[in-house]
mmCIF file of C-alpha atoms in Angstrom:
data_model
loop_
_atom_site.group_PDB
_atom_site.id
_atom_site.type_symbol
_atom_site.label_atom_id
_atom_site.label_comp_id
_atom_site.label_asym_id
_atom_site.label_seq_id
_atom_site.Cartn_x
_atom_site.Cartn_y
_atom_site.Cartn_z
ATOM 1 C CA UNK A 1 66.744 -16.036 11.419
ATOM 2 C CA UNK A 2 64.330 -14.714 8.787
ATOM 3 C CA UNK A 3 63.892 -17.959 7.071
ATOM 4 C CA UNK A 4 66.036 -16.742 4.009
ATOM 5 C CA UNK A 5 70.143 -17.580 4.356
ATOM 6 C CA UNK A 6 72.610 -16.572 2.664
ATOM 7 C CA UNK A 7 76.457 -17.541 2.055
ATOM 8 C CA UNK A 8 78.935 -17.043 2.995
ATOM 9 C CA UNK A 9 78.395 -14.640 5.149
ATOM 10 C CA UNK A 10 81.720 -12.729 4.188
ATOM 11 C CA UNK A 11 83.923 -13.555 1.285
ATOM 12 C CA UNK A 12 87.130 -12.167 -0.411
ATOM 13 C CA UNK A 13 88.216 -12.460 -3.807
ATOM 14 C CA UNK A 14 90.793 -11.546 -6.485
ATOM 15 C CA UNK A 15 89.446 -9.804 -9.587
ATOM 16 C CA UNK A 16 90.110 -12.910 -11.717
ATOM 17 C CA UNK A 17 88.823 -15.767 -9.194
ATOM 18 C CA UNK A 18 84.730 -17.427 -10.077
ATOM 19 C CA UNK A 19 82.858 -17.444 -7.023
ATOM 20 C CA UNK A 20 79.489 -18.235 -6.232
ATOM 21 C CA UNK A 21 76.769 -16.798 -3.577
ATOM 22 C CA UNK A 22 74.019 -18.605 -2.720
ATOM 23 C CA UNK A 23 70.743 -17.593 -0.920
ATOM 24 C CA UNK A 24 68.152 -20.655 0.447
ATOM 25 C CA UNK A 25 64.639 -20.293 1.365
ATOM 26 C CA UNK A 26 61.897 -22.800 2.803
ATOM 27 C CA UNK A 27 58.866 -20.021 3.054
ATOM 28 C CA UNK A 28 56.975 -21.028 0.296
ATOM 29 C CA UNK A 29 57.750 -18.158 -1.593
ATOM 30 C CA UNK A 30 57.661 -17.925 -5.020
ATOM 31 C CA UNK A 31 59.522 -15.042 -6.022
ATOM 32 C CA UNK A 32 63.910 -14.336 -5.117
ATOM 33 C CA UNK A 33 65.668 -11.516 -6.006
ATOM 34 C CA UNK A 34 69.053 -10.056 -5.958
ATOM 35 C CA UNK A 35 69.972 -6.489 -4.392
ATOM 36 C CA UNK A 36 73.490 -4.803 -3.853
ATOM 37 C CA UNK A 37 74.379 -2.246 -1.644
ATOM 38 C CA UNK A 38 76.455 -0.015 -1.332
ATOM 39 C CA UNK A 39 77.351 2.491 1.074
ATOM 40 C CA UNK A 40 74.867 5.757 1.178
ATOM 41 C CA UNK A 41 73.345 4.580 -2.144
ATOM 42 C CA UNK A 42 69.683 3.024 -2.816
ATOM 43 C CA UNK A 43 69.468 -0.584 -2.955
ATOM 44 C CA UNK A 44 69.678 -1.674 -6.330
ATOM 45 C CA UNK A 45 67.982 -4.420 -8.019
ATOM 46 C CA UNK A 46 70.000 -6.527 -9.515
ATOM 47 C CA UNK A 47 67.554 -9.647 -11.023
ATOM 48 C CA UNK A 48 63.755 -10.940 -10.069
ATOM 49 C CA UNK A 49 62.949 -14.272 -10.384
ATOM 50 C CA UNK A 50 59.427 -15.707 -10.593
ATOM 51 C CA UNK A 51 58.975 -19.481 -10.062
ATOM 52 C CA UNK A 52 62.199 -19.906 -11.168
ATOM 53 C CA UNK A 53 62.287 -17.748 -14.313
ATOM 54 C CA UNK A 54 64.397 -15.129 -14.899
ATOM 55 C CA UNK A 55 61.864 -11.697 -15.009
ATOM 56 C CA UNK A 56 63.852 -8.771 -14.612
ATOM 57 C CA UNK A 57 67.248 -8.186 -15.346
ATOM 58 C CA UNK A 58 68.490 -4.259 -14.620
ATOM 59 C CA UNK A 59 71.167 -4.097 -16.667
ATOM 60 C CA UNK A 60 73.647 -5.745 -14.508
ATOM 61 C CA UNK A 61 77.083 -6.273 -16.315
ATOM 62 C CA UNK A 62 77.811 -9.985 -17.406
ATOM 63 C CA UNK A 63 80.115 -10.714 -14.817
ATOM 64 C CA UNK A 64 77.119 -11.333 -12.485
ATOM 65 C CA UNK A 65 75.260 -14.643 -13.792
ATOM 66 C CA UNK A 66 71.898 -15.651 -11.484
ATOM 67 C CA UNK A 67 71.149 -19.270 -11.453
ATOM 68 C CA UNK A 68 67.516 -20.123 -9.872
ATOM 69 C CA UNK A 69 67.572 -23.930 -9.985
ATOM 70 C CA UNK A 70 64.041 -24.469 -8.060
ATOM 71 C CA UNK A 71 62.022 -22.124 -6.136
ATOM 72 C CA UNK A 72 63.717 -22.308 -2.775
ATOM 73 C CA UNK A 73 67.481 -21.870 -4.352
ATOM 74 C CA UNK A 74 68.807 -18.566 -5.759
ATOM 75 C CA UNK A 75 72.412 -18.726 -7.263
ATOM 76 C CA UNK A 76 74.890 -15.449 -7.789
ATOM 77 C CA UNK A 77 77.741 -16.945 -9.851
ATOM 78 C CA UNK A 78 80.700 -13.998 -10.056
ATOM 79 C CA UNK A 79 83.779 -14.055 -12.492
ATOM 80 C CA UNK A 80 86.416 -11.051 -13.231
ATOM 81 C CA UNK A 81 84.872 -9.074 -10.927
ATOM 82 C CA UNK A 82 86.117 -5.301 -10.398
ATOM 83 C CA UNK A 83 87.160 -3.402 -7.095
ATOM 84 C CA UNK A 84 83.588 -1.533 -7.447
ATOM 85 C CA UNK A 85 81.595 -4.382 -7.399
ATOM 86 C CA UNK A 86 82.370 -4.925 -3.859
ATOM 87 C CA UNK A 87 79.631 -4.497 -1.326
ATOM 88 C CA UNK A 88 76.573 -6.253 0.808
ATOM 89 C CA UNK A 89 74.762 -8.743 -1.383
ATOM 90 C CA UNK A 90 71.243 -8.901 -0.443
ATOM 91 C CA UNK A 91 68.961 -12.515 -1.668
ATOM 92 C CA UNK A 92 65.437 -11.227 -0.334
ATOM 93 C CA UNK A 93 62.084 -13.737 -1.301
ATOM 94 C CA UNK A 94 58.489 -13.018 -1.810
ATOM 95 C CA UNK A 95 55.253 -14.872 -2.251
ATOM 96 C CA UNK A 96 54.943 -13.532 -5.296
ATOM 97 C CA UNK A 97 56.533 -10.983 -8.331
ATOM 98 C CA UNK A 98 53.981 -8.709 -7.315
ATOM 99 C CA UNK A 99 55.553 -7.784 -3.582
ATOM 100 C CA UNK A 100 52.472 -6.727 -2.210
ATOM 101 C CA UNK A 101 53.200 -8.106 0.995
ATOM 102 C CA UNK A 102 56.547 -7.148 1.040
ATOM 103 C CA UNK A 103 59.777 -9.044 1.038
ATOM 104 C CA UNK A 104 61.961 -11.284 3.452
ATOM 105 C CA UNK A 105 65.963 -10.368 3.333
ATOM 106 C CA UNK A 106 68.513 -12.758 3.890
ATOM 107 C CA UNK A 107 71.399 -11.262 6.351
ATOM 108 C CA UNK A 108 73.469 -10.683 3.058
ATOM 109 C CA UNK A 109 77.462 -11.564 1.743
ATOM 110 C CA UNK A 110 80.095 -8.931 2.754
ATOM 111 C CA UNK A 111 81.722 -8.725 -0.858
ATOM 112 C CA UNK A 112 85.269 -7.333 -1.027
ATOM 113 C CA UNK A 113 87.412 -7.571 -4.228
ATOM 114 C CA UNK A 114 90.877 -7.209 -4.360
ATOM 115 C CA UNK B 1 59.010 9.643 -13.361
ATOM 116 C CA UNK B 2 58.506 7.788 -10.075
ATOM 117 C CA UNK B 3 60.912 7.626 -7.001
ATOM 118 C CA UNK B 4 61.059 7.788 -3.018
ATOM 119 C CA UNK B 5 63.562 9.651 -1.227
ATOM 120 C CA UNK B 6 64.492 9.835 2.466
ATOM 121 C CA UNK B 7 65.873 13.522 2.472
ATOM 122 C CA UNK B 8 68.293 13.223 5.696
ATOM 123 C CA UNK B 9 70.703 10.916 5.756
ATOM 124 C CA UNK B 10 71.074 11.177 9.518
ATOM 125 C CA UNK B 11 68.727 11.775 12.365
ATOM 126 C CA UNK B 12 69.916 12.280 15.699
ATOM 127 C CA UNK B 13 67.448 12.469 18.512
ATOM 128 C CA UNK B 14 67.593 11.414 22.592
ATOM 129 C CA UNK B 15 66.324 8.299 24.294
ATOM 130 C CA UNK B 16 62.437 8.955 25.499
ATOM 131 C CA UNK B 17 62.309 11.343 22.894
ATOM 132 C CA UNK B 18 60.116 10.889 19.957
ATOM 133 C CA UNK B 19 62.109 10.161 16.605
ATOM 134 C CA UNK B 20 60.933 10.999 13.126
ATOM 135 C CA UNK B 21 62.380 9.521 9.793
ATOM 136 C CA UNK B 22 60.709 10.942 6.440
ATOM 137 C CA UNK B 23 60.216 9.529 3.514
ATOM 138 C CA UNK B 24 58.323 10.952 0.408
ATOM 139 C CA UNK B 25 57.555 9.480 -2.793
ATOM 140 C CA UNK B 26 56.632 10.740 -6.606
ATOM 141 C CA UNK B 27 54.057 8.911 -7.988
ATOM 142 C CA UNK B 28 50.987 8.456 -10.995
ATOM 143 C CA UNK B 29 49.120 5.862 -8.899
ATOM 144 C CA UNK B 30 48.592 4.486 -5.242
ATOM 145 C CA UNK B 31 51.730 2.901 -3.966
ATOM 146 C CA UNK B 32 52.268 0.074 -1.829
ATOM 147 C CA UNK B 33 54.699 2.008 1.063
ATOM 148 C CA UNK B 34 57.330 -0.064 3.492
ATOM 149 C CA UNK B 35 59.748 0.571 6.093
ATOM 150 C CA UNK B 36 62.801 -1.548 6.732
ATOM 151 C CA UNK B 37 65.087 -1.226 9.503
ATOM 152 C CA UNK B 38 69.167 -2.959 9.075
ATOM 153 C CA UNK B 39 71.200 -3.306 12.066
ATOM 154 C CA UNK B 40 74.951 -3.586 11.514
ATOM 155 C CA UNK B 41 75.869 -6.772 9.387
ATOM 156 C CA UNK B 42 72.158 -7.886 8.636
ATOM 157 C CA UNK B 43 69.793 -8.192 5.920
ATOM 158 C CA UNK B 44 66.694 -5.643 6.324
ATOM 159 C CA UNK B 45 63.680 -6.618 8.860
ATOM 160 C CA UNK B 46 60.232 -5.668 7.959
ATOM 161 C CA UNK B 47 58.567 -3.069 10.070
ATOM 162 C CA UNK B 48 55.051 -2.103 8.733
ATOM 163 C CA UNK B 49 53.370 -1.405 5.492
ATOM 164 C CA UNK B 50 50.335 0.627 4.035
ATOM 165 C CA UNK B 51 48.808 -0.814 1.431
ATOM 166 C CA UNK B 52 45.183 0.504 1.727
ATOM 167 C CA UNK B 53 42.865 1.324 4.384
ATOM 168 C CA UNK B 54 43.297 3.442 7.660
ATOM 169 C CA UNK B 55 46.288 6.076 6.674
ATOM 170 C CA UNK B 56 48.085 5.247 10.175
ATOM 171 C CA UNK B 57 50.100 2.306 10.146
ATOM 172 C CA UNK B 58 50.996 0.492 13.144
ATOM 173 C CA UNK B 59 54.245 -2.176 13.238
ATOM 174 C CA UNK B 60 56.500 -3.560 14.846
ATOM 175 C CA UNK B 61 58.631 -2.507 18.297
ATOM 176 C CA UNK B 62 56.217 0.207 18.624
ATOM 177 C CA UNK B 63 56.774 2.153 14.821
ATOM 178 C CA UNK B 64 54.250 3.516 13.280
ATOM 179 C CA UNK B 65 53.612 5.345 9.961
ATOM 180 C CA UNK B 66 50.921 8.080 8.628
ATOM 181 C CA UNK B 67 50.328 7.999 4.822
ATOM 182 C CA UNK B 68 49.609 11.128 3.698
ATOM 183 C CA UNK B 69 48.810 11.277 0.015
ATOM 184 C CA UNK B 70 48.091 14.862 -0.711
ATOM 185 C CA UNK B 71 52.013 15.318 1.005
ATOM 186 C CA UNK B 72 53.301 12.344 -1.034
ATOM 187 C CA UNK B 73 54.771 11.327 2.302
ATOM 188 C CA UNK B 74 55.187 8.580 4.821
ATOM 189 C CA UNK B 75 57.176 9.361 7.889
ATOM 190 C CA UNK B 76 57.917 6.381 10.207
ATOM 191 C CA UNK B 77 57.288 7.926 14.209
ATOM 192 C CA UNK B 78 57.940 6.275 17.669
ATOM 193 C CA UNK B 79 56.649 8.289 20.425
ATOM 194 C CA UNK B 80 59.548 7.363 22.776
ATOM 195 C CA UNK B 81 62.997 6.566 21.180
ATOM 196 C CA UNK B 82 65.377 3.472 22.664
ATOM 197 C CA UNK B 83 68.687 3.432 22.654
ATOM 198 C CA UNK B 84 68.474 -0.032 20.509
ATOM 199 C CA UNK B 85 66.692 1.945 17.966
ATOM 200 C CA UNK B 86 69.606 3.084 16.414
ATOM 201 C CA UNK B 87 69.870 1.399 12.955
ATOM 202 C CA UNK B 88 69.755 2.489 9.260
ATOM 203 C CA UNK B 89 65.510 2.676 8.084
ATOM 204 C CA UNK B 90 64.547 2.063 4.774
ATOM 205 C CA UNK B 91 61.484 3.335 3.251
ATOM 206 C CA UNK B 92 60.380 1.515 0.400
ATOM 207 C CA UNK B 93 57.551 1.603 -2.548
ATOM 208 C CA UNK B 94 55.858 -0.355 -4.711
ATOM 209 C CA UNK B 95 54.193 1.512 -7.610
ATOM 210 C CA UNK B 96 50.666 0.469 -8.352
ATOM 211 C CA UNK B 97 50.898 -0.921 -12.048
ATOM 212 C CA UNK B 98 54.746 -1.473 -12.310
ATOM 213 C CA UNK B 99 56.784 -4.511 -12.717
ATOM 214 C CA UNK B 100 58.225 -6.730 -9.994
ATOM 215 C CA UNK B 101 60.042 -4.487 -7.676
ATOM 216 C CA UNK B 102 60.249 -2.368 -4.478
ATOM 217 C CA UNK B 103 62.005 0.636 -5.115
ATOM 218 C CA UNK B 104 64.540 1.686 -1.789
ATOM 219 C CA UNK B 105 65.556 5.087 -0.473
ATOM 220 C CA UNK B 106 69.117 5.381 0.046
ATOM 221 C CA UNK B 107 68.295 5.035 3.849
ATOM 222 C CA UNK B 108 68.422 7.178 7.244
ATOM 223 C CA UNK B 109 70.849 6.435 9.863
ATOM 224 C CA UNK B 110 68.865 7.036 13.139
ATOM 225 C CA UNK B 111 71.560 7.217 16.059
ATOM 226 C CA UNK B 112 69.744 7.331 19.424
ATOM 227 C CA UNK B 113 71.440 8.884 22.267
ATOM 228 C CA UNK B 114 71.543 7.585 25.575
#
């Protein structure tokens, strides 16, 4: 265990189901952020959150809503999601926004949409 | 415009051998430089990082990396390869002066043969 968790671990859904993914840490850390990946593509960034404010957004469709309710809890509520947007959901923490010493990865949800 | 890239997608080498994965990086600045190893159906583990100092970087399960800044590179090296080696390796950067984030390569799949 890396001290960040994530579930479910796996989790199937229809492209009009709301589903939620949610990553815990008890690190200390003061920065959570969401990735996806997909097969043979970079990680992408989805959002950054910095004591539990929203600080980056890339331009991540509004089907994807982040909740952050404290600093330990990161939130990935999903709705109307497409066949694309399956793949590995990655919660990852920091000390801080600046990552200088690097980042802590939960194991990730398996995504599939159907 | 900044970026990292891991040019080979796949590196095949044999058990005792020594193993290479490159990664090289476009950048205005000094960057903060990671590698992250996933094995099948887990989050990325942190293996080592440069941030400043002496330009060889020693981590974890005996990795190490050489920054070498006027080749914009930092190739992650293990002088004898394991057969539980195989994984996919990330190399990651952190641009001196940007926002929040690491940026990812797309990742190397390392396949050690017995």
């Amino acid at each position: 265990e890396t001290g960040v968790t994530q579930t479910p671990r796996h989790l199937v859904m229809g492209m009009t189901n709301k589903k939620s993914l949610k990553c815990e840490q008890h690190l200390g850390h003061n920065a959570m952020y969401w990735y996806k990946q997909s097969a043979k593509k970079p990680l992408e960034l989805m959002f950054v959150y910095s004591l539990e404010e929203r600080v980056e957004n890339n331009s991540v469709p509004s089907r994807f809503s982040p909740e952050c309710p404290n600093s330990s809890h990161l939130f990935l509520h999903l709705h109307t999601l497409q066949p694309e947007d399956s793949a590995l959901y990655l919660c990852a923490s920091s000390h801080d926004e600046t990552g200088r010493v690097g980042y802590t990865f939960g194991s990730g949800t398996r995504l599939t949409v159907v | 415009a900044q970026s990292v890239a891991q040019p080979e997608d796949q590196v095949n080498v044999a058990e005792g051998n020594p193993l290479t994965v490159k990664c090289t990086y476009s950048v205005s600045g000094n960057p903060y430089l990671f590698w992250y190893v996933q094995y099948p159906n887990r989050g990325l583990q942190f293996l080592l990082k440069y941030i400043t100092g002496d330009n060889l970087v020693k981590g974890s399960y005996g990795f190490e990396a050489e920054f070498n800044k006027s080749q914009t590179s930092f190739h992650l090296k293990k002088p004898s390869a394991l057969v539980s080696d195989s994984a996919l390796y990330f190399c990651a950067v952190r641009f001196s002066g940007s926002a929040r984030q690491l940026t990812f390569g797309s990742g190397t799949q390392l396949t050690v043969l017995p």
